[in-house]
PDB file of C-alpha atoms in Angstrom:
ATOM      1  CA  MET A  14      -1.468  20.999  -7.861  1.00 47.00           C
ATOM      2  CA  SER A  15      -2.632  17.458  -7.247  1.00 67.00           C
ATOM      3  CA  LYS A  16      -4.078  16.199  -3.988  1.00 80.00           C
ATOM      4  CA  SER A  17      -3.611  12.692  -2.696  1.00 82.00           C
ATOM      5  CA  CYS A  18      -4.592  10.970   0.521  1.00 87.00           C
ATOM      6  CA  GLY A  19      -3.198   8.011   2.405  1.00 87.00           C
ATOM      7  CA  LEU A  20      -5.551   6.192   4.764  1.00 90.00           C
ATOM      8  CA  GLU A  21      -4.184   3.893   7.443  1.00 90.00           C
ATOM      9  CA  ILE A  22      -6.838   1.466   8.598  1.00 89.00           C
ATOM     10  CA  THR A  23      -6.250  -0.618  11.705  1.00 87.00           C
ATOM     11  CA  PRO A  24      -8.823  -2.500  13.769  1.00 86.00           C
ATOM     12  CA  THR A  25      -8.793   0.319  16.333  1.00 91.00           C
ATOM     13  CA  THR A  26      -7.774   3.530  14.527  1.00 92.00           C
ATOM     14  CA  PHE A  27      -8.148   5.437  11.267  1.00 93.00           C
ATOM     15  CA  ARG A  28      -5.401   7.881  10.247  1.00 92.00           C
ATOM     16  CA  ALA A  29      -5.305   9.965   7.097  1.00 91.00           C
ATOM     17  CA  VAL A  30      -2.817  12.398   5.642  1.00 89.00           C
ATOM     18  CA  VAL A  31      -3.596  14.607   2.652  1.00 88.00           C
ATOM     19  CA  VAL A  32      -0.749  16.069   0.585  1.00 84.00           C
ATOM     20  CA  ASP A  33      -0.959  18.627  -2.172  1.00 85.00           C
ATOM     21  CA  GLY A  34       1.576  20.019  -4.582  1.00 79.00           C
ATOM     22  CA  SER A  35       3.921  19.338  -7.444  1.00 74.00           C
ATOM     23  CA  PRO A  36       7.423  17.835  -7.716  1.00 67.00           C
ATOM     24  CA  LYS A  37       8.878  21.267  -7.020  1.00 73.00           C
ATOM     25  CA  SER A  38       6.716  22.102  -4.036  1.00 77.00           C
ATOM     26  CA  TRP A  39       4.484  19.966  -1.880  1.00 75.00           C
ATOM     27  CA  ARG A  40       2.959  20.193   1.551  1.00 84.00           C
ATOM     28  CA  VAL A  41       0.866  18.267   4.021  1.00 86.00           C
ATOM     29  CA  VAL A  42      -2.606  19.794   3.814  1.00 87.00           C
ATOM     30  CA  SER A  43      -4.254  17.907   6.641  1.00 89.00           C
ATOM     31  CA  PHE A  44      -3.993  15.035   9.052  1.00 91.00           C
ATOM     32  CA  ALA A  45      -6.914  13.273  10.693  1.00 93.00           C
ATOM     33  CA  GLU A  46      -7.193  10.502  13.233  1.00 94.00           C
ATOM     34  CA  ALA A  47     -10.140   8.770  14.875  1.00 95.00           C
ATOM     35  CA  ASP A  48     -10.848   5.721  16.963  1.00 96.00           C
ATOM     36  CA  VAL A  49     -12.885   2.978  15.320  1.00 93.00           C
ATOM     37  CA  PRO A  50     -16.264   2.808  17.057  1.00 93.00           C
ATOM     38  CA  ALA A  51     -17.584  -0.512  18.311  1.00 92.00           C
ATOM     39  CA  PRO A  52     -20.412  -1.933  16.187  1.00 91.00           C
ATOM     40  CA  ALA A  53     -23.943  -1.509  17.492  1.00 91.00           C
ATOM     41  CA  GLU A  54     -25.488  -4.578  19.073  1.00 93.00           C
ATOM     42  CA  GLY A  55     -26.680  -6.989  16.404  1.00 93.00           C
ATOM     43  CA  GLN A  56     -24.939  -5.096  13.577  1.00 92.00           C
ATOM     44  CA  ASP A  57     -22.720  -7.011  11.142  1.00 91.00           C
ATOM     45  CA  PRO A  58     -19.119  -6.078  12.138  1.00 89.00           C
ATOM     46  CA  LYS A  59     -17.995  -5.812   8.480  1.00 85.00           C
ATOM     47  CA  VAL A  60     -20.822  -3.432   7.622  1.00 89.00           C
ATOM     48  CA  ALA A  61     -20.265  -1.416  10.811  1.00 91.00           C
ATOM     49  CA  PHE A  62     -16.556  -1.088  10.022  1.00 90.00           C
ATOM     50  CA  ALA A  63     -17.237  -0.006   6.432  1.00 88.00           C
ATOM     51  CA  GLU A  64     -19.790   2.545   7.652  1.00 91.00           C
ATOM     52  CA  ALA A  65     -17.196   3.876  10.106  1.00 94.00           C
ATOM     53  CA  VAL A  66     -14.680   4.238   7.245  1.00 92.00           C
ATOM     54  CA  ALA A  67     -17.265   6.066   5.105  1.00 91.00           C
ATOM     55  CA  LYS A  68     -18.178   8.371   7.995  1.00 94.00           C
ATOM     56  CA  PHE A  69     -14.494   9.137   8.670  1.00 94.00           C
ATOM     57  CA  VAL A  70     -13.859   9.933   4.989  1.00 92.00           C
ATOM     58  CA  ALA A  71     -16.938  12.186   4.812  1.00 92.00           C
ATOM     59  CA  GLU A  72     -16.411  14.005   8.124  1.00 94.00           C
ATOM     60  CA  LYS A  73     -12.748  14.709   7.414  1.00 93.00           C
ATOM     61  CA  LYS A  74     -13.533  15.693   3.794  1.00 91.00           C
ATOM     62  CA  LEU A  75     -10.876  13.365   2.387  1.00 90.00           C
ATOM     63  CA  PRO A  76     -10.402  13.357  -1.404  1.00 86.00           C
ATOM     64  CA  ARG A  77     -12.117  10.150  -2.570  1.00 76.00           C
ATOM     65  CA  GLY A  78     -10.510   9.845  -6.015  1.00 75.00           C
ATOM     66  CA  THR A  79      -6.980   9.684  -4.673  1.00 82.00           C
ATOM     67  CA  LEU A  80      -7.634   7.907  -1.387  1.00 86.00           C
ATOM     68  CA  VAL A  81      -5.123   5.069  -0.962  1.00 88.00           C
ATOM     69  CA  PRO A  82      -5.870   2.715   1.946  1.00 91.00           C
ATOM     70  CA  SER A  83      -3.213   0.611   3.596  1.00 90.00           C
ATOM     71  CA  LEU A  84      -2.848  -2.969   4.692  1.00 91.00           C
ATOM     72  CA  THR A  85      -0.759  -3.797   7.706  1.00 88.00           C
ATOM     73  CA  ALA A  86       2.711  -5.070   6.847  1.00 87.00           C
ATOM     74  CA  GLY A  87       1.951  -8.022   9.101  1.00 87.00           C
ATOM     75  CA  THR A  88      -0.199  -9.426   6.274  1.00 88.00           C
ATOM     76  CA  ALA A  89       2.763  -9.397   3.875  1.00 90.00           C
ATOM     77  CA  VAL A  90       5.795 -11.549   3.279  1.00 88.00           C
ATOM     78  CA  ILE A  91       8.734  -9.198   2.808  1.00 89.00           C
ATOM     79  CA  ARG A  92      12.059 -10.479   1.507  1.00 89.00           C
ATOM     80  CA  GLU A  93      15.235  -9.113  -0.036  1.00 91.00           C
ATOM     81  CA  VAL A  94      15.755 -10.587  -3.490  1.00 90.00           C
ATOM     82  CA  ALA A  95      18.762 -10.275  -5.816  1.00 91.00           C
ATOM     83  CA  LEU A  96      18.263 -10.771  -9.556  1.00 91.00           C
ATOM     84  CA  PRO A  97      20.933 -10.888 -12.299  1.00 91.00           C
ATOM     85  CA  PHE A  98      19.335  -8.209 -14.508  1.00 87.00           C
ATOM     86  CA  GLY A  99      17.966  -4.725 -14.139  1.00 81.00           C
ATOM     87  CA  SER A 100      15.204  -3.861 -16.581  1.00 85.00           C
ATOM     88  CA  ASP A 101      11.824  -3.228 -14.969  1.00 86.00           C
ATOM     89  CA  ASP A 102      10.121  -5.589 -17.417  1.00 90.00           C
ATOM     90  CA  GLN A 103      12.451  -8.484 -16.572  1.00 90.00           C
ATOM     91  CA  LEU A 104      12.184  -7.788 -12.847  1.00 91.00           C
ATOM     92  CA  ARG A 105       8.383  -7.666 -12.907  1.00 90.00           C
ATOM     93  CA  LYS A 106       8.172 -10.985 -14.800  1.00 90.00           C
ATOM     94  CA  THR A 107      10.624 -12.789 -12.506  1.00 91.00           C
ATOM     95  CA  VAL A 108      10.303 -11.433  -8.967  1.00 91.00           C
ATOM     96  CA  LYS A 109       7.109 -13.315  -8.120  1.00 87.00           C
ATOM     97  CA  PHE A 110       8.669 -16.707  -8.876  1.00 86.00           C
ATOM     98  CA  GLU A 111      12.001 -15.797  -7.309  1.00 86.00           C
ATOM     99  CA  LEU A 112      10.212 -14.764  -4.123  1.00 83.00           C
ATOM    100  CA  GLU A 113       8.687 -18.237  -3.882  1.00 80.00           C
ATOM    101  CA  SER A 114      12.158 -19.751  -3.374  1.00 80.00           C
ATOM    102  CA  HIS A 115      12.929 -17.205  -0.616  1.00 75.00           C
ATOM    103  CA  ALA A 116       9.625 -17.614   1.236  1.00 75.00           C
ATOM    104  CA  HIS A 117       8.420 -21.185   1.356  1.00 76.00           C
ATOM    105  CA  ASN A 118       4.980 -20.262   2.666  1.00 77.00           C
ATOM    106  CA  VAL A 119       4.182 -18.242  -0.486  1.00 75.00           C
ATOM    107  CA  GLU A 120       2.070 -19.837  -3.218  1.00 83.00           C
ATOM    108  CA  VAL A 121       2.610 -17.607  -6.257  1.00 83.00           C
ATOM    109  CA  ASP A 122      -0.921 -18.143  -7.552  1.00 87.00           C
ATOM    110  CA  GLU A 123      -2.425 -16.901  -4.262  1.00 91.00           C
ATOM    111  CA  VAL A 124      -0.466 -13.650  -3.822  1.00 91.00           C
ATOM    112  CA  VAL A 125       0.037 -10.255  -5.391  1.00 91.00           C
ATOM    113  CA  VAL A 126       3.699  -9.269  -5.525  1.00 91.00           C
ATOM    114  CA  ASP A 127       5.307  -5.860  -5.790  1.00 90.00           C
ATOM    115  CA  PHE A 128       8.837  -4.641  -5.221  1.00 89.00           C
ATOM    116  CA  VAL A 129      11.017  -1.628  -4.562  1.00 86.00           C
ATOM    117  CA  ARG A 130      14.451  -1.437  -6.141  1.00 89.00           C
ATOM    118  CA  VAL A 131      16.977  -1.034  -3.310  1.00 88.00           C
ATOM    119  CA  ASP A 132      20.326  -1.119  -5.102  1.00 90.00           C
ATOM    120  CA  GLN A 133      21.802  -1.683  -8.563  1.00 90.00           C
ATOM    121  CA  LYS A 134      25.242  -3.182  -9.069  1.00 89.00           C
ATOM    122  CA  GLU A 135      27.024  -4.035 -12.302  1.00 84.00           C
ATOM    123  CA  LYS A 136      25.118  -7.258 -13.057  1.00 86.00           C
ATOM    124  CA  GLN A 137      22.764  -7.495 -10.103  1.00 92.00           C
ATOM    125  CA  THR A 138      19.646  -5.720  -8.909  1.00 92.00           C
ATOM    126  CA  PHE A 139      18.639  -5.855  -5.252  1.00 93.00           C
ATOM    127  CA  LEU A 140      14.946  -5.614  -4.463  1.00 92.00           C
ATOM    128  CA  LEU A 141      12.714  -5.543  -1.463  1.00 89.00           C
ATOM    129  CA  ALA A 142       9.829  -7.779  -2.543  1.00 91.00           C
ATOM    130  CA  PHE A 143       6.369  -7.786  -0.946  1.00 90.00           C
ATOM    131  CA  ALA A 144       3.795 -10.574  -1.290  1.00 91.00           C
ATOM    132  CA  VAL A 145       0.239 -10.225   0.032  1.00 92.00           C
ATOM    133  CA  GLN A 146      -2.488 -12.853  -0.115  1.00 92.00           C
ATOM    134  CA  LYS A 147      -5.128 -12.014  -2.727  1.00 93.00           C
ATOM    135  CA  LYS A 148      -7.825 -12.656  -0.117  1.00 93.00           C
ATOM    136  CA  GLU A 149      -6.371  -9.857   2.080  1.00 93.00           C
ATOM    137  CA  ILE A 150      -6.458  -7.421  -0.816  1.00 94.00           C
ATOM    138  CA  ARG A 151      -9.965  -8.519  -1.814  1.00 94.00           C
ATOM    139  CA  ALA A 152     -11.170  -8.005   1.777  1.00 91.00           C
ATOM    140  CA  ARG A 153      -9.796  -4.432   1.831  1.00 91.00           C
ATOM    141  CA  LEU A 154     -11.282  -3.646  -1.602  1.00 92.00           C
ATOM    142  CA  ASP A 155     -14.664  -5.036  -0.508  1.00 90.00           C
ATOM    143  CA  GLN A 156     -14.467  -2.936   2.635  1.00 88.00           C
ATOM    144  CA  MET A 157     -13.688   0.192   0.625  1.00 90.00           C
ATOM    145  CA  ALA A 158     -16.542  -0.582  -1.791  1.00 90.00           C
ATOM    146  CA  LEU A 159     -18.943  -0.831   1.160  1.00 86.00           C
ATOM    147  CA  ALA A 160     -17.568   2.548   2.274  1.00 85.00           C
ATOM    148  CA  LYS A 161     -18.370   3.900  -1.221  1.00 86.00           C
ATOM    149  CA  THR A 162     -14.756   4.633  -2.149  1.00 87.00           C
ATOM    150  CA  ASP A 163     -12.827   3.282  -5.119  1.00 88.00           C
ATOM    151  CA  PRO A 164      -9.102   3.405  -4.309  1.00 89.00           C
ATOM    152  CA  PRO A 165      -6.654   3.648  -7.215  1.00 87.00           C
ATOM    153  CA  SER A 166      -4.277   1.367  -5.274  1.00 86.00           C
ATOM    154  CA  ILE A 167      -3.600  -0.244  -1.908  1.00 89.00           C
ATOM    155  CA  ASP A 168      -0.347   0.107  -0.031  1.00 88.00           C
ATOM    156  CA  LEU A 169       1.409  -1.503   2.902  1.00 87.00           C
ATOM    157  CA  ASP A 170       1.738   0.691   5.956  1.00 83.00           C
ATOM    158  CA  ALA A 171       5.483  -0.048   6.094  1.00 71.00           C
ATOM    159  CA  SER A 172       6.130   1.278   2.580  1.00 70.00           C
ATOM    160  CA  ALA A 173       3.324   3.816   2.206  1.00 67.00           C
ATOM    161  CA  VAL A 174       5.366   6.962   2.816  1.00 60.00           C
ATOM    162  CA  LEU A 175       8.112   5.943   0.393  1.00 60.00           C
ATOM    163  CA  ASN A 176       5.593   4.992  -2.296  1.00 62.00           C
ATOM    164  CA  ALA A 177       3.655   8.211  -1.773  1.00 58.00           C
ATOM    165  CA  LEU A 178       6.838  10.207  -2.267  1.00 56.00           C
ATOM    166  CA  LEU A 179       7.843   8.201  -5.342  1.00 58.00           C
ATOM    167  CA  ALA A 180       4.421   8.380  -7.019  1.00 57.00           C
ATOM    168  CA  GLY A 181       2.960  11.571  -5.642  1.00 54.00           C
ATOM    169  CA  PRO A 182       3.686  15.255  -5.815  1.00 50.00           C
ATOM    170  CA  ALA A 183       7.120  14.869  -4.241  1.00 47.00           C
ATOM    171  CA  ALA A 184       8.544  12.449  -6.819  1.00 47.00           C
ATOM    172  CA  GLY A 185      11.581  14.659  -7.414  1.00 43.00           C
ATOM    173  CA  VAL A 186      12.344  14.799  -3.688  1.00 41.00           C
ATOM    174  CA  ALA A 187      11.939  11.046  -3.079  1.00 39.00           C
ATOM    175  CA  THR A 188      14.426   9.954  -5.709  1.00 37.00           C
ATOM    176  CA  ALA A 189      17.138  11.773  -3.777  1.00 36.00           C
ATOM    177  CA  PHE A 190      16.575   9.389  -0.852  1.00 34.00           C
ATOM    178  CA  VAL A 191      16.476   6.137  -2.842  1.00 33.00           C
TER     179      VAL A 191
END
């Protein structure tokens, strides 16, 4: 059985869900939610926020090694992209540059791009592509480092459940929905 934890971080609320299991059987072990406390007078807001994250993780006994924080989807550019090939290697090499032509405010050198395959036709692959500014990701990683956690990845709140199912203990279940 492997445990994993998703952590939604908003300016006002922390939410965490812990799942445990295998592809054949998985279950939600726990759910936790807390309001983000206001920083003490004179305290650096970034440090106060990171301390609040660390306190939440410790009090709720969340598994640190598999804790995956989220970024709000509002920080991402999300577009549907169609490419004339289907291999993962070709898609990964091309999607970042293809996304630039679909979203004019995206500078490919300043973003991290990921995608989810939505559909596959004879000679075309349809993707949902996500681009997030590197500075947004760096800010979340710095925040998690201050909170003394080292996340294996970061996810968008809009795609977190799907990605958790695809990569986590329920991988066999998730592929039935895709």
